[in-house]
């Protein structure tokens, strides 16, 4: 098996203003690049600041692209059911050009029921809307004719159809992603079946991986991203202290939203949200018990739902790169010499003034 690729994932939830959230997230991604991470992934959420701080992922990634050199930039995910698919196709094609071909496109149908309403949609028809928009997106990227005389996507971006990832919680979704030859995105946590709240996450996700691999066309290289919450610290007690605050906030929010949630202790919260935390050795041991991670091609780590202060996130990124990820099959790659994108304008010479 080839060495795994390593990703940093953020929902942009630092406890500060929106502008500062974006600045800190950019700094975290740049730091991950310096530590050798292969990719950075950002989530899209509308309206609810405590669920995710970014409604415009492609706009944000354009800024990140200008402040990084080689780390791949991915959406995890664009909530495609709520989007105008042609505008997504256009924005993604422009961003990929400006970033030097570094864009990865993770797509999902969306999850927060109330967010659909301002878009004139409802959550019950999200699957249908997602499928329709995905077809439009693929059609445009393939360079096929659009409605109206002479209309065709510009700039062309046929290659983006080979960089699509689908997020799912189900084997059916895994099979759909596999049949399309897309990448598969597995969440850091996911709902358990009724009456099986203690079912391990890897048991659920191994079934999704099985369905994906079975449906994958012959000769297509599998792409399986496993996202996990991992907060690594030099001090185990400090990690637990920071986790207690963040996970309680997450648990209280889950209850307020009407979700069934039992348990009030830190260890119960750690189990409920599938969290890996502590020193590097403790996190390694915890992650090595996750049999689904042994099967993924891409590891992606985030600190949500702990959401510690920014300096702790930077240190966790360092410890993951130096200690945790190598123990899980990651080998740091030497990046190719990728120059920063050049300005699109030419400076006027003195002679032309």
XYZ file of C-alpha atoms in Angstrom:
353
model
C 0.000 0.000 0.000
C 1.253 3.502 -0.825
C 2.004 5.845 2.081
C -1.050 7.714 3.306
C -1.556 11.396 2.609
C -2.030 13.751 5.559
C -4.625 16.504 5.790
C -5.554 19.280 8.202
C -9.281 19.988 8.502
C -10.914 23.093 9.975
C -14.487 24.249 10.467
C -13.187 27.758 11.294
C -14.588 27.854 14.822
C -11.972 29.829 16.737
C -13.699 31.807 19.493
C -13.374 35.280 17.988
C -14.760 37.505 15.207
C -15.366 36.217 11.698
C -12.446 38.195 10.305
C -10.093 36.842 12.950
C -11.391 33.307 12.402
C -10.379 33.544 8.767
C -6.965 34.943 9.623
C -6.257 32.247 12.212
C -7.447 29.448 9.929
C -5.165 30.730 7.173
C -2.260 30.740 9.612
C -3.102 27.186 10.709
C -3.179 25.951 7.115
C 0.120 27.684 6.328
C 1.602 26.086 9.457
C 0.332 22.667 8.352
C 2.043 23.209 4.995
C 5.311 24.012 6.770
C 4.988 20.799 8.773
C 4.601 18.749 5.595
C 0.825 18.187 5.473
C -0.325 17.211 2.007
C -3.743 18.866 2.091
C -6.003 21.288 3.941
C -9.787 20.939 4.058
C -12.426 23.476 5.043
C -16.138 23.064 5.690
C -19.080 25.135 4.460
C -21.921 26.092 6.790
C -24.628 28.711 6.337
C -25.990 31.073 8.985
C -25.051 29.254 12.237
C -21.736 30.581 13.608
C -21.383 27.810 16.197
C -21.668 25.027 13.631
C -19.164 26.380 11.145
C -17.774 29.780 10.398
C -17.604 29.771 6.599
C -20.428 30.110 4.049
C -18.114 30.800 1.056
C -15.398 28.117 0.931
C -14.093 28.833 -2.573
C -13.674 32.527 -1.800
C -11.720 31.671 1.347
C -9.547 29.105 -0.428
C -8.619 31.694 -3.061
C -7.121 33.766 -0.242
C -5.386 30.732 1.246
C -3.963 29.831 -2.176
C -2.275 33.240 -2.331
C -0.678 32.605 1.075
C 0.591 29.053 0.484
C 2.726 27.336 -2.128
C 2.067 23.626 -2.501
C -0.474 22.272 0.010
C -3.590 20.945 -1.748
C -6.795 22.808 -0.915
C -10.051 20.930 -0.458
C -13.687 21.565 0.384
C -15.064 19.267 3.000
C -17.737 19.866 1.880
C -19.566 22.260 -0.411
C -23.251 21.790 0.438
C -24.152 21.342 -3.211
C -27.898 20.951 -2.728
C -28.075 24.653 -1.738
C -25.839 25.952 -4.536
C -26.170 27.088 -8.126
C -24.180 24.292 -9.735
C -22.965 26.327 -12.715
C -21.605 29.037 -10.426
C -19.782 26.382 -8.392
C -18.322 25.005 -11.638
C -17.115 28.458 -12.714
C -15.688 29.507 -9.344
C -13.907 26.184 -8.901
C -12.331 26.345 -12.368
C -11.007 29.875 -11.734
C -9.724 28.971 -8.259
C -7.945 25.880 -9.570
C -6.117 28.001 -12.148
C -5.105 30.644 -9.617
C -3.893 28.032 -7.117
C -1.712 26.220 -9.636
C -3.971 23.157 -9.877
C -4.268 22.469 -6.153
C -8.042 22.252 -5.739
C -9.908 19.166 -4.449
C -13.719 19.242 -4.519
C -15.548 17.558 -1.645
C -19.334 17.626 -2.026
C -22.270 16.826 0.232
C -26.003 17.336 0.410
C -26.031 19.450 3.594
C -27.272 18.610 7.053
C -28.750 21.520 9.050
C -32.490 21.496 8.380
C -33.132 25.188 9.038
C -30.396 26.294 6.611
C -32.370 25.039 3.606
C -35.356 27.325 4.204
C -33.842 30.694 3.133
C -32.790 29.025 -0.127
C -36.380 28.008 -0.842
C -35.571 24.361 -0.176
C -36.237 21.787 2.510
C -34.127 18.997 3.929
C -36.486 16.246 2.759
C -35.617 16.868 -0.912
C -31.883 17.473 -0.447
C -30.909 14.138 -2.022
C -32.791 14.953 -5.215
C -31.332 18.477 -5.342
C -27.820 17.164 -4.731
C -28.083 14.602 -7.537
C -29.425 17.166 -10.015
C -26.728 19.702 -9.200
C -23.971 17.095 -9.332
C -25.058 16.145 -12.850
C -24.950 19.814 -13.906
C -21.510 20.238 -12.338
C -20.057 17.198 -14.093
C -21.644 18.219 -17.400
C -20.117 21.697 -17.217
C -16.674 20.493 -16.186
C -16.715 17.926 -18.994
C -16.856 20.815 -21.472
C -20.251 19.864 -22.865
C -22.580 22.409 -24.418
C -24.760 24.371 -22.022
C -28.195 25.801 -22.760
C -28.124 28.751 -25.132
C -26.169 29.213 -28.304
C -22.415 28.802 -27.950
C -22.397 28.477 -24.164
C -19.635 26.351 -22.660
C -17.769 26.543 -19.363
C -14.836 28.951 -19.389
C -12.149 28.520 -18.286
C -12.334 24.809 -19.148
C -11.794 22.384 -16.273
C -12.260 18.798 -17.454
C -9.696 17.639 -14.890
C -11.898 18.671 -11.949
C -14.213 15.743 -12.623
C -11.307 13.553 -11.508
C -10.971 15.421 -8.215
C -14.505 15.038 -6.858
C -15.046 13.548 -3.374
C -18.434 12.555 -1.974
C -19.235 12.648 1.742
C -21.678 10.103 3.121
C -22.869 8.345 6.261
C -24.216 5.250 4.488
C -23.081 2.221 2.469
C -25.486 3.346 -0.262
C -23.655 6.660 -0.463
C -20.340 4.820 -0.504
C -21.500 2.710 -3.421
C -22.654 5.838 -5.286
C -19.257 7.500 -4.847
C -17.456 4.326 -5.896
C -19.550 3.749 -9.009
C -18.771 7.311 -10.104
C -15.054 6.799 -9.549
C -15.042 9.629 -7.010
C -13.217 9.866 -3.713
C -14.997 8.835 -0.514
C -15.083 11.150 2.504
C -15.705 9.629 5.950
C -16.718 11.887 8.804
C -14.971 12.335 12.167
C -18.176 11.041 13.807
C -21.636 10.061 12.647
C -25.080 9.137 14.005
C -25.505 5.612 15.329
C -28.477 3.391 14.441
C -31.391 3.469 16.851
C -30.581 1.460 19.962
C -26.892 1.059 19.051
C -25.339 4.185 20.534
C -22.233 2.271 21.630
C -21.500 0.890 18.156
C -17.865 1.758 17.288
C -17.371 4.270 14.490
C -15.074 1.967 12.529
C -17.740 -0.760 12.428
C -20.070 1.655 10.635
C -17.426 3.061 8.335
C -15.910 -0.269 7.330
C -19.283 -1.111 5.780
C -19.177 2.137 3.809
C -15.632 1.396 2.640
C -16.666 -2.127 1.597
C -19.529 -0.751 -0.510
C -17.276 1.888 -2.057
C -14.546 -0.552 -3.052
C -17.046 -3.062 -4.427
C -18.614 -0.413 -6.686
C -15.350 1.178 -7.815
C -14.692 0.517 -11.524
C -11.726 -1.688 -12.378
C -8.516 0.231 -12.777
C -9.687 3.284 -10.797
C -7.432 4.097 -7.870
C -9.404 4.297 -4.609
C -9.395 7.598 -2.735
C -10.700 7.277 0.811
C -10.374 10.147 3.273
C -10.886 9.380 6.941
C -11.443 12.485 9.071
C -10.928 12.243 12.824
C -10.921 14.546 15.829
C -7.398 14.476 17.244
C -6.010 16.970 19.714
C -2.385 16.276 20.617
C -0.663 18.046 23.491
C 2.614 17.884 25.376
C 0.581 17.566 28.596
C -2.202 14.988 28.913
C -3.905 16.782 31.810
C -3.925 20.034 29.894
C -5.466 18.286 26.880
C -8.268 16.946 29.070
C -8.831 20.349 30.682
C -9.254 22.027 27.300
C -11.372 19.157 25.999
C -13.743 19.326 28.966
C -14.803 22.853 28.035
C -15.149 22.279 24.293
C -16.923 18.940 24.494
C -19.390 20.162 27.124
C -20.266 23.059 24.824
C -20.822 20.589 21.995
C -22.944 18.300 24.178
C -25.080 21.208 25.413
C -25.585 22.332 21.835
C -26.618 18.844 20.766
C -29.203 18.657 23.530
C -30.532 22.138 22.735
C -31.011 21.032 19.127
C -33.185 18.157 20.323
C -30.668 15.383 19.772
C -30.639 12.468 22.142
C -27.507 12.656 24.176
C -26.684 10.866 27.400
C -23.661 11.271 29.642
C -22.148 14.207 31.463
C -18.572 13.174 32.221
C -15.583 14.054 30.068
C -14.931 10.410 29.212
C -18.559 9.966 28.151
C -18.254 13.023 25.926
C -14.993 11.703 24.439
C -16.713 8.438 23.556
C -19.876 10.100 22.228
C -17.998 12.396 19.866
C -15.310 9.876 18.816
C -12.465 12.032 20.115
C -8.768 11.153 20.265
C -6.755 13.315 22.636
C -3.752 13.445 24.925
C -0.049 13.052 24.332
C 1.245 11.789 21.010
C 1.647 8.265 22.389
C -1.905 8.268 23.761
C -3.387 9.517 20.487
C -1.384 7.010 18.454
C -2.647 4.132 20.614
C -6.230 5.382 20.328
C -6.131 5.836 16.558
C -4.464 2.477 15.981
C -7.577 0.795 17.426
C -9.627 2.340 14.595
C -9.647 -0.373 11.909
C -11.249 1.906 9.292
C -8.244 4.242 9.406
C -5.975 1.389 8.375
C -7.894 1.245 5.074
C -7.960 4.921 4.098
C -5.640 6.596 1.620
C -5.913 10.018 3.267
C -5.856 10.908 6.971
C -7.428 14.248 7.937
C -7.320 15.618 11.473
C -9.362 18.376 13.069
C -9.689 19.710 16.610
C -13.481 20.147 16.539
C -15.344 19.541 18.890
C -12.617 20.475 21.376
C -11.734 23.736 19.605
C -8.800 24.753 21.817
C -7.143 28.192 21.527
C -5.063 28.918 18.446
C -1.566 28.266 19.934
C -2.666 24.796 21.025
C -3.954 24.052 17.519
C -0.580 25.014 16.051
C 1.226 22.751 18.510
C -1.167 19.887 17.806
C -0.445 20.258 14.074
C 3.286 19.957 14.809
C 2.896 16.875 17.009
C 0.647 15.154 14.479
C 3.211 15.681 11.715
C 6.243 14.735 13.795
C 4.888 11.805 15.805
C 1.301 10.706 15.228
C 0.909 10.531 11.441
C 4.201 8.663 10.825
C 3.002 5.954 13.219
C -0.135 5.565 11.076
C 1.610 5.135 7.718
C 2.283 8.693 6.595
C 5.619 9.546 5.018
C 6.499 13.189 4.522
C 6.875 13.985 0.836
C 9.268 16.476 -0.664
C 7.006 18.981 -2.427
C 7.565 19.687 -6.054
C 8.870 23.127 -6.889
C 5.582 24.878 -7.331
C 5.904 28.596 -7.793
C 3.405 30.960 -6.295
C 0.759 32.078 -8.785
C 1.893 35.204 -10.583
C -0.201 38.383 -10.693
C -2.507 38.523 -13.677
C -1.337 41.998 -14.588
C 1.992 43.250 -15.868
C 3.563 46.162 -14.066
C 3.904 49.121 -16.335
C 7.484 50.061 -17.045
C 8.639 53.630 -16.648
C 8.942 53.871 -20.419
C 5.211 53.309 -20.855
C 4.124 55.866 -18.284
